[in-house]
Coordinates of C-alpha atoms and ligand atoms in Angstrom, one line a residue:
M1 CA 18.4 34.4 -75.1
Y2 CA 21.0 34.1 -77.8
K3 CA 20.3 32.9 -81.4
T4 CA 22.8 30.0 -80.9
N5 CA 20.6 28.7 -78.0
N6 CA 17.6 28.0 -80.2
T7 CA 16.6 24.4 -79.3
A8 CA 15.3 23.8 -82.9
L9 CA 18.8 24.2 -84.4
K10 CA 20.2 21.0 -85.8
S11 CA 23.6 20.3 -87.3
W12 CA 24.5 18.4 -90.4
I13 CA 27.2 16.7 -88.1
E14 CA 25.7 13.7 -86.3
V15 CA 25.1 14.4 -82.6
R16 CA 24.2 11.1 -80.8
P17 CA 21.9 11.1 -77.8
G18 CA 24.0 11.7 -74.7
S19 CA 26.6 13.8 -76.6
D20 CA 27.9 16.8 -74.7
F21 CA 28.2 18.8 -77.9
P22 CA 25.1 19.7 -79.8
I23 CA 25.2 22.7 -82.1
Q24 CA 23.9 24.8 -79.2
N25 CA 27.1 24.3 -77.2
I26 CA 30.0 25.5 -79.4
P27 CA 32.7 25.5 -76.7
F28 CA 36.3 26.4 -77.3
G29 CA 39.5 24.4 -76.8
I30 CA 42.9 23.8 -78.2
F31 CA 43.8 20.6 -80.1
Q32 CA 46.9 19.0 -81.5
T33 CA 47.6 16.3 -84.1
D34 CA 50.9 15.0 -85.5
S35 CA 50.9 17.7 -88.1
I36 CA 49.1 20.5 -86.1
P37 CA 50.9 21.9 -83.0
H38 CA 48.0 23.8 -81.6
H39 CA 44.9 25.3 -83.1
V40 CA 41.7 26.8 -81.6
A41 CA 38.8 24.4 -82.1
T42 CA 35.2 23.8 -81.3
I43 CA 33.3 20.5 -81.3
I44 CA 30.0 19.2 -82.6
G45 CA 29.1 15.6 -81.9
N46 CA 32.4 13.8 -82.0
Q47 CA 33.9 16.1 -84.7
V48 CA 36.6 18.5 -83.7
I49 CA 36.4 21.6 -85.9
D50 CA 39.7 23.4 -86.7
L51 CA 39.1 27.1 -86.7
V52 CA 42.4 27.8 -88.5
A53 CA 41.4 25.6 -91.4
L54 CA 37.9 27.2 -91.4
N55 CA 39.5 30.6 -91.6
D56 CA 42.0 29.6 -94.3
L57 CA 39.1 28.4 -96.4
G58 CA 37.4 31.8 -96.0
Y59 CA 34.5 30.7 -93.7
L60 CA 35.4 33.2 -90.9
N61 CA 35.7 36.4 -93.0
D62 CA 34.1 39.7 -91.9
L63 CA 34.1 39.0 -88.2
N64 CA 36.5 41.6 -87.0
L65 CA 38.5 38.7 -85.7
D66 CA 42.3 38.7 -85.2
K67 CA 43.1 35.5 -87.2
T68 CA 46.5 35.2 -85.5
T69 CA 44.8 34.3 -82.2
L70 CA 43.5 31.0 -83.8
S71 CA 46.9 29.3 -84.0
Q72 CA 48.2 30.2 -80.6
Q73 CA 49.0 27.7 -77.9
Y74 CA 46.3 29.0 -75.6
L75 CA 42.8 30.6 -75.9
N76 CA 43.9 33.7 -73.9
D77 CA 44.4 36.1 -76.8
F78 CA 41.3 34.8 -78.7
I79 CA 39.2 35.3 -75.5
A80 CA 40.7 38.7 -74.9
Q81 CA 39.1 40.1 -78.0
G82 CA 35.9 40.2 -76.1
K83 CA 32.5 38.7 -76.2
A84 CA 31.4 40.8 -79.2
V85 CA 34.0 38.8 -81.2
T86 CA 33.8 35.4 -79.6
N87 CA 30.0 35.5 -79.7
A88 CA 30.1 36.5 -83.4
V89 CA 32.4 33.5 -84.0
R90 CA 29.9 31.2 -82.2
E91 CA 27.1 32.6 -84.3
R92 CA 29.1 32.0 -87.5
L93 CA 29.9 28.4 -86.5
S94 CA 26.2 27.9 -85.6
D95 CA 25.4 29.0 -89.1
I96 CA 28.1 27.0 -91.0
F97 CA 27.2 23.8 -89.3
N98 CA 23.4 24.3 -89.5
I99 CA 21.7 21.5 -91.4
E100 CA 20.1 24.0 -93.7
N101 CA 23.5 25.4 -94.8
K102 CA 24.9 23.3 -97.7
T103 CA 28.1 25.3 -98.3
L104 CA 30.6 23.3 -96.2
Q105 CA 28.2 20.4 -95.8
E106 CA 28.5 19.5 -99.5
N107 CA 32.2 20.4 -100.0
L108 CA 33.9 17.1 -99.1
D109 CA 37.4 18.5 -99.7
H110 CA 36.8 21.4 -97.3
R111 CA 35.2 19.1 -94.8
S112 CA 38.3 16.8 -94.8
Q113 CA 40.5 19.9 -94.0
V114 CA 38.2 21.2 -91.2
L115 CA 37.0 18.1 -89.3
H116 CA 38.8 15.6 -87.2
D117 CA 37.4 12.6 -85.2
Y118 CA 37.6 13.5 -81.5
D119 CA 39.6 10.3 -80.8
E120 CA 42.2 11.2 -83.3
V121 CA 43.3 14.5 -81.7
R122 CA 45.0 15.4 -78.5
M123 CA 43.3 18.1 -76.4
L124 CA 45.7 20.6 -74.8
L125 CA 45.3 22.8 -71.8
P126 CA 42.9 25.4 -73.2
V127 CA 44.1 28.5 -71.3
K128 CA 47.3 29.8 -69.8
V129 CA 46.3 30.2 -66.2
G130 CA 48.1 33.2 -64.7
D131 CA 46.4 33.1 -61.3
Y132 CA 44.1 30.5 -59.8
T133 CA 41.7 31.2 -56.9
D134 CA 39.8 28.5 -55.1
F135 CA 36.6 29.3 -53.3
Y136 CA 34.8 27.3 -50.7
S137 CA 31.2 28.1 -51.6
S138 CA 29.1 25.0 -51.0
R139 CA 27.4 25.4 -47.7
E140 CA 26.9 21.6 -47.5
H141 CA 30.6 20.9 -48.1
A142 CA 31.8 23.6 -45.6
T143 CA 29.3 22.2 -43.0
N144 CA 30.5 18.6 -43.5
V145 CA 34.1 19.6 -43.1
G146 CA 33.4 21.8 -40.1
T147 CA 31.4 19.0 -38.5
M148 CA 34.2 16.5 -39.0
F149 CA 37.1 18.6 -38.0
R150 CA 35.8 21.1 -35.6
D151 CA 32.4 21.3 -33.9
P152 CA 29.1 20.0 -35.3
E153 CA 27.3 22.8 -33.4
N154 CA 29.4 25.5 -35.0
A155 CA 30.3 23.8 -38.3
L156 CA 30.4 27.1 -40.2
L157 CA 33.0 29.6 -39.1
P158 CA 31.5 33.1 -38.3
N159 CA 32.6 34.6 -41.6
W160 CA 31.2 31.9 -43.9
L161 CA 27.7 33.3 -44.4
H162 CA 29.0 36.9 -44.9
L163 CA 31.7 36.4 -47.6
P164 CA 32.7 33.8 -50.2
V165 CA 35.8 32.3 -48.5
G166 CA 38.7 31.6 -50.8
Y167 CA 42.4 31.3 -51.1
H168 CA 45.1 31.7 -53.8
G169 CA 45.9 28.4 -55.3
R170 CA 48.8 27.3 -57.6
A171 CA 48.3 27.9 -61.3
S172 CA 51.4 26.1 -62.6
S173 CA 50.1 22.6 -61.8
I174 CA 46.7 22.9 -63.5
V175 CA 46.6 20.2 -66.1
V176 CA 44.2 19.1 -68.9
S177 CA 42.0 16.1 -68.6
G178 CA 43.9 12.8 -69.2
T179 CA 47.1 14.0 -67.6
P180 CA 48.3 11.3 -65.1
I181 CA 48.7 12.5 -61.6
R182 CA 51.6 11.3 -59.5
R183 CA 50.7 10.6 -55.8
P184 CA 52.3 13.4 -53.8
K185 CA 54.7 13.0 -50.9
G186 CA 54.9 15.2 -47.9
Q187 CA 54.7 15.7 -44.1
Q188 CA 51.9 14.1 -42.2
I189 CA 51.2 13.5 -38.6
P190 CA 49.9 9.9 -37.8
A191 CA 47.0 9.7 -35.5
G192 CA 48.2 10.0 -31.9
A193 CA 51.8 10.8 -32.9
D194 CA 53.5 14.0 -31.7
Q195 CA 56.1 14.1 -34.4
P196 CA 55.4 14.2 -38.2
I197 CA 56.6 11.7 -40.7
Y198 CA 57.5 12.1 -44.4
G199 CA 56.1 9.9 -47.1
P200 CA 53.5 9.3 -49.9
C201 CA 50.1 10.8 -49.2
R202 CA 47.8 8.0 -47.9
L203 CA 44.6 10.0 -48.0
L204 CA 44.5 11.1 -51.6
D205 CA 41.2 12.7 -52.6
F206 CA 39.3 14.5 -55.4
E207 CA 37.2 17.6 -55.1
L208 CA 34.3 18.0 -57.5
E209 CA 34.4 21.6 -58.6
M210 CA 33.6 23.8 -61.5
G211 CA 36.0 26.6 -62.7
F212 CA 35.3 29.8 -64.5
V213 CA 37.7 31.5 -66.8
I214 CA 38.2 35.3 -66.8
G215 CA 37.7 36.8 -70.2
K216 CA 38.1 40.5 -69.5
A217 CA 40.9 42.0 -67.4
T218 CA 40.7 44.8 -64.9
N219 CA 43.3 47.4 -63.8
L220 CA 44.8 47.3 -60.3
G221 CA 42.5 49.3 -58.1
D222 CA 39.3 48.5 -60.0
S223 CA 36.5 46.5 -58.6
V224 CA 33.9 44.4 -60.5
S225 CA 30.3 44.7 -59.4
T226 CA 28.0 41.7 -59.3
D227 CA 26.1 43.3 -62.2
A228 CA 29.3 43.6 -64.3
A229 CA 30.8 40.3 -63.3
E230 CA 29.3 38.2 -66.2
D231 CA 31.0 40.5 -68.7
H232 CA 34.3 39.4 -67.2
I233 CA 33.5 35.7 -67.2
F234 CA 34.2 33.9 -70.5
G235 CA 33.0 30.4 -69.6
M236 CA 33.3 27.4 -67.4
C237 CA 34.9 24.0 -67.2
L238 CA 34.9 21.0 -64.8
F239 CA 37.6 21.2 -62.2
N240 CA 39.1 18.4 -60.1
D241 CA 41.0 20.0 -57.2
W242 CA 43.1 17.0 -56.1
S243 CA 43.7 17.0 -52.4
A244 CA 46.1 15.2 -50.1
R245 CA 44.1 15.2 -46.9
D246 CA 46.8 14.0 -44.6
I247 CA 49.3 16.7 -45.8
Q248 CA 46.5 19.3 -45.7
K249 CA 45.5 18.5 -42.2
W250 CA 49.0 18.9 -40.7
E251 CA 50.0 22.1 -42.7
Y252 CA 46.9 24.2 -43.0
V253 CA 46.9 26.2 -39.8
P254 CA 47.2 29.2 -39.7
L255 CA 47.6 30.2 -43.4
G256 CA 45.4 27.6 -45.2
P257 CA 46.0 25.0 -47.9
F258 CA 49.5 24.7 -49.4
L259 CA 51.2 21.5 -50.5
G260 CA 48.2 19.4 -49.9
K261 CA 46.5 21.1 -52.8
S262 CA 49.3 22.5 -55.1
F263 CA 50.5 19.3 -56.6
A264 CA 47.7 19.1 -59.3
S265 CA 44.3 20.3 -60.4
S266 CA 42.7 18.8 -63.5
I267 CA 40.3 20.6 -65.9
S268 CA 38.1 19.5 -68.7
P269 CA 39.5 20.5 -72.2
W270 CA 36.5 22.6 -73.4
I271 CA 35.6 26.0 -72.1
V272 CA 31.8 26.2 -72.3
T273 CA 30.6 29.8 -72.7
L274 CA 28.2 31.5 -70.3
E275 CA 26.1 32.2 -73.4
A276 CA 25.7 28.5 -74.0
L277 CA 24.7 28.0 -70.4
D278 CA 22.2 30.9 -70.4
P279 CA 19.1 28.7 -70.7
F280 CA 20.0 26.8 -67.6
R281 CA 20.0 29.7 -65.1
I282 CA 18.1 29.2 -61.9
P283 CA 17.7 31.0 -58.6
G284 CA 20.3 30.4 -55.9
P285 CA 19.7 29.5 -52.3
V286 CA 18.2 32.2 -50.1
Q287 CA 21.0 34.0 -48.4
D288 CA 20.3 34.6 -44.7
P289 CA 21.7 36.7 -43.1
E290 CA 21.4 39.4 -45.6
V291 CA 24.7 40.0 -47.4
L292 CA 26.5 43.4 -47.5
P293 CA 25.5 45.7 -50.4
Y294 CA 28.5 44.9 -52.6
L295 CA 27.5 41.2 -52.6
K296 CA 23.9 41.8 -53.5
Y297 CA 22.8 40.7 -57.0
S298 CA 19.8 40.6 -59.2
G299 CA 18.6 37.9 -61.6
N300 CA 19.3 34.2 -61.7
K301 CA 23.0 33.6 -61.1
N302 CA 23.1 29.9 -60.4
Y303 CA 23.0 27.2 -63.1
N304 CA 21.4 23.8 -63.1
I305 CA 24.4 21.6 -64.1
N306 CA 24.3 17.9 -63.3
L307 CA 27.6 16.6 -62.0
E308 CA 28.8 13.1 -61.5
V309 CA 32.0 11.4 -60.2
M310 CA 33.1 7.9 -61.0
I311 CA 36.1 5.9 -59.8
Q312 CA 37.5 3.5 -62.4
P313 CA 39.9 1.0 -60.9
E314 CA 42.9 -0.2 -63.0
E315 CA 40.9 -3.3 -63.8
G316 CA 37.2 -3.9 -63.4
E317 CA 34.1 -1.9 -63.4
S318 CA 33.8 1.8 -62.6
K319 CA 31.5 3.0 -59.8
T320 CA 29.6 6.3 -59.5
V321 CA 30.4 7.7 -56.1
C322 CA 28.7 11.1 -56.3
R323 CA 25.9 12.8 -58.1
S324 CA 25.8 16.5 -57.3
N325 CA 24.7 19.8 -59.0
F326 CA 26.3 23.2 -59.5
Q327 CA 23.0 24.8 -58.3
Y328 CA 23.9 23.9 -54.7
M329 CA 26.5 26.7 -54.6
Y330 CA 25.6 29.2 -51.9
W331 CA 27.8 31.9 -53.3
N332 CA 27.4 32.4 -57.1
M333 CA 30.2 33.3 -59.5
C334 CA 29.2 37.0 -59.7
Q335 CA 29.5 37.3 -55.9
Q336 CA 32.8 35.5 -55.9
L337 CA 34.2 37.8 -58.5
A338 CA 32.8 40.9 -56.8
H339 CA 34.3 39.8 -53.5
H340 CA 37.7 38.9 -55.2
T341 CA 38.0 42.4 -56.7
V342 CA 36.4 44.5 -53.9
N343 CA 39.8 45.3 -52.5
G344 CA 41.1 46.5 -56.0
C345 CA 42.9 43.2 -56.8
N346 CA 43.3 43.1 -60.6
I347 CA 42.3 40.1 -62.7
N348 CA 43.7 38.9 -66.1
V349 CA 42.3 37.0 -69.0
G350 CA 42.9 33.3 -68.4
D351 CA 42.7 33.5 -64.6
M352 CA 40.8 30.6 -63.2
C353 CA 38.4 30.7 -60.3
A354 CA 37.2 27.4 -58.9
S355 CA 33.9 27.0 -57.0
G356 CA 35.1 24.8 -54.1
T357 CA 33.8 21.3 -53.6
I358 CA 30.2 21.1 -54.6
S359 CA 28.2 18.9 -52.2
G360 CA 24.5 18.5 -51.9
K361 CA 22.5 17.6 -48.9
S362 CA 22.4 13.8 -49.2
P363 CA 25.5 11.6 -48.7
D364 CA 25.3 10.4 -52.4
S365 CA 25.8 14.0 -53.5
Y366 CA 28.9 14.7 -51.5
G367 CA 31.7 16.0 -53.7
S368 CA 34.8 14.4 -52.1
M369 CA 35.9 11.1 -50.6
L370 CA 36.5 12.8 -47.3
E371 CA 32.8 13.4 -47.0
I372 CA 31.6 10.3 -48.9
S373 CA 33.6 8.0 -46.6
W374 CA 33.2 10.4 -43.7
K375 CA 37.0 10.6 -42.9
G376 CA 37.4 6.9 -43.8
T377 CA 34.7 5.6 -41.4
K378 CA 32.3 4.6 -44.2
P379 CA 34.2 2.8 -46.9
V380 CA 32.6 2.7 -50.4
P381 CA 32.1 -0.9 -51.8
M382 CA 33.4 -1.3 -55.3
P383 CA 32.0 -3.7 -57.9
D384 CA 35.2 -5.8 -57.8
G385 CA 34.8 -6.5 -54.1
T386 CA 37.4 -4.0 -52.9
E387 CA 36.5 -0.8 -51.1
R388 CA 37.6 2.8 -51.2
K389 CA 38.0 5.3 -48.4
F390 CA 40.3 7.5 -50.6
I391 CA 41.8 7.1 -54.0
L392 CA 44.3 4.2 -54.7
D393 CA 47.1 4.0 -57.1
G394 CA 45.8 3.0 -60.6
D395 CA 42.4 4.5 -60.0
T396 CA 41.1 6.9 -62.6
V397 CA 38.7 9.6 -61.3
I398 CA 36.2 10.7 -63.9
M399 CA 34.0 13.7 -63.6
E400 CA 31.2 14.5 -66.0
G401 CA 28.9 17.5 -66.1
F402 CA 26.0 18.6 -68.2
A403 CA 23.0 20.8 -68.3
E404 CA 19.8 19.5 -70.0
K405 CA 16.5 21.1 -70.9
D406 CA 14.0 20.9 -73.8
G407 CA 16.0 18.2 -75.5
V408 CA 19.3 20.1 -75.5
R409 CA 22.2 18.8 -73.5
I410 CA 25.2 21.1 -73.0
G411 CA 28.1 19.2 -71.5
F412 CA 31.7 19.7 -70.7
G413 CA 33.4 16.7 -72.1
G414 CA 34.5 15.3 -68.8
V415 CA 37.7 15.5 -66.8
T416 CA 39.7 12.4 -66.0
G417 CA 42.9 11.7 -64.2
K418 CA 44.7 8.5 -63.3
I419 CA 46.7 8.2 -60.1
L420 CA 50.3 6.9 -60.5
P421 CA 52.2 5.5 -57.6
A422 CA 54.5 7.9 -55.7
T423 CA 58.1 7.8 -57.0
Ligands
CA1 CA1 39.2 23.0 -53.5

C-alpha cells in the first residue's frame, strides 16, 4: 500500500464522478499546446498538470530528479530514473494537489501557469517504443480462435498451457489515441480461390488488449524472475492491436503474424503506474498443468480492470460491443516478462508488451469482432439499423478501462481510432 493510494485523499481540483483521474491515479503522459512542444504531465480531473511549469516554480525541488527529463519528447528518460524517483514525484504531486495544501491552490498566477484544460491540449505518444512484443495470454481468446480455425476438440495448441505464447510486433506503427488509422491493403485469398488477390482489407478488426511499459532495462544475457518483474514494469496503458484478419489468415503460416498486424496499434495517452493499480490486485486463474519453476510466482499478480469496447459510426449512436476484464488473463505480466527474458533477451526502457486479446467466457465479453461476430456468421446490430461483422470505414473504435474500489476509480483515459478508407 502506497501513501498515494489512500482512498480518503481529495484534491482541490474538481474530480467529477466517472472521471478516470482522481488524485490517487497520477499517471504520466506527454502533452503539447501551440506554445509548448512537449512536456511531461499528469492529470487530475480534467486538468492537465505541466511538470515543467511546476518545476520552474519550485514545486519539485529536493526530489533527486533530473529536471531535463521533464521537457523531452518521450517519458523514457524520466521513467529510466527508476521507481524511487518517479514514486517520489507522484508523492509530491499527491501533496501539492491535496485539498489540505493551500500553497498552489491559493496562488492563481501559478495555477494559470501549471494547469491546462484537457480539451485544450494535444496528447502525444507517451513513450518511444523500441521493441514491441505481443502475447496471446487469454485462454478464452486462444480457445475461440483455435475453435474457429482449427479443431474445437484441440483448440489450444500443446504449448499454450506451458508458456505465454508471444511474437515480436512492430514498434514503429504504435500511435497515440486519436490518430486516424488508414485501412490497410495486402494479399488475401478469397474463400474457395486457389490464387491470392491484392486489395483493401475487408475484415478489419480491433483487439482489446492492455500494454505494459518497461521501466528498467536489463543487459543481454540477464533474465528477470517473476519476483523481480514488477521492478521492471513502469505502468500500463490500453492497447488496440488493429488486425487485418484476411491478410493475417493468408500470411501467418509458418512464422506468425506480419502485415496483418504491423500497420497500426493504438495506445491510450497516459501510463498508469503499477503503484496506482496496487489496490486492485487479485488472484489469477488456477494454472493446471503446473508450470515450470521459472514461471511460478507468489502473490496476486492479476488486476481487476474493467474493459469496454464501443463502435461509433460516422453518424449515429455508438454501441458497446464488448465488456471484458483484465483479470481474465491466464498468464500474468510477471510470467510474461520472466518468459520473455529467460533466454537472456535484454529489455529496454520504453519497450511495450501487450497482453493479447482479452476475452472472457461469455460472448458479450469477447475482445475482437472475429469472436463477437464469430468469423462474420453473427453480425452485430447497430442502433442505426446497420450491422457489423468487422469494422467499416468511418467507424471509430473506442476502448475504455478502469479499476474501481472503495469509491476510487483509476482509469486510463481511453483509446480511440477512426478508420479512414484505403487509399
Ligand atoms: Ca494482438
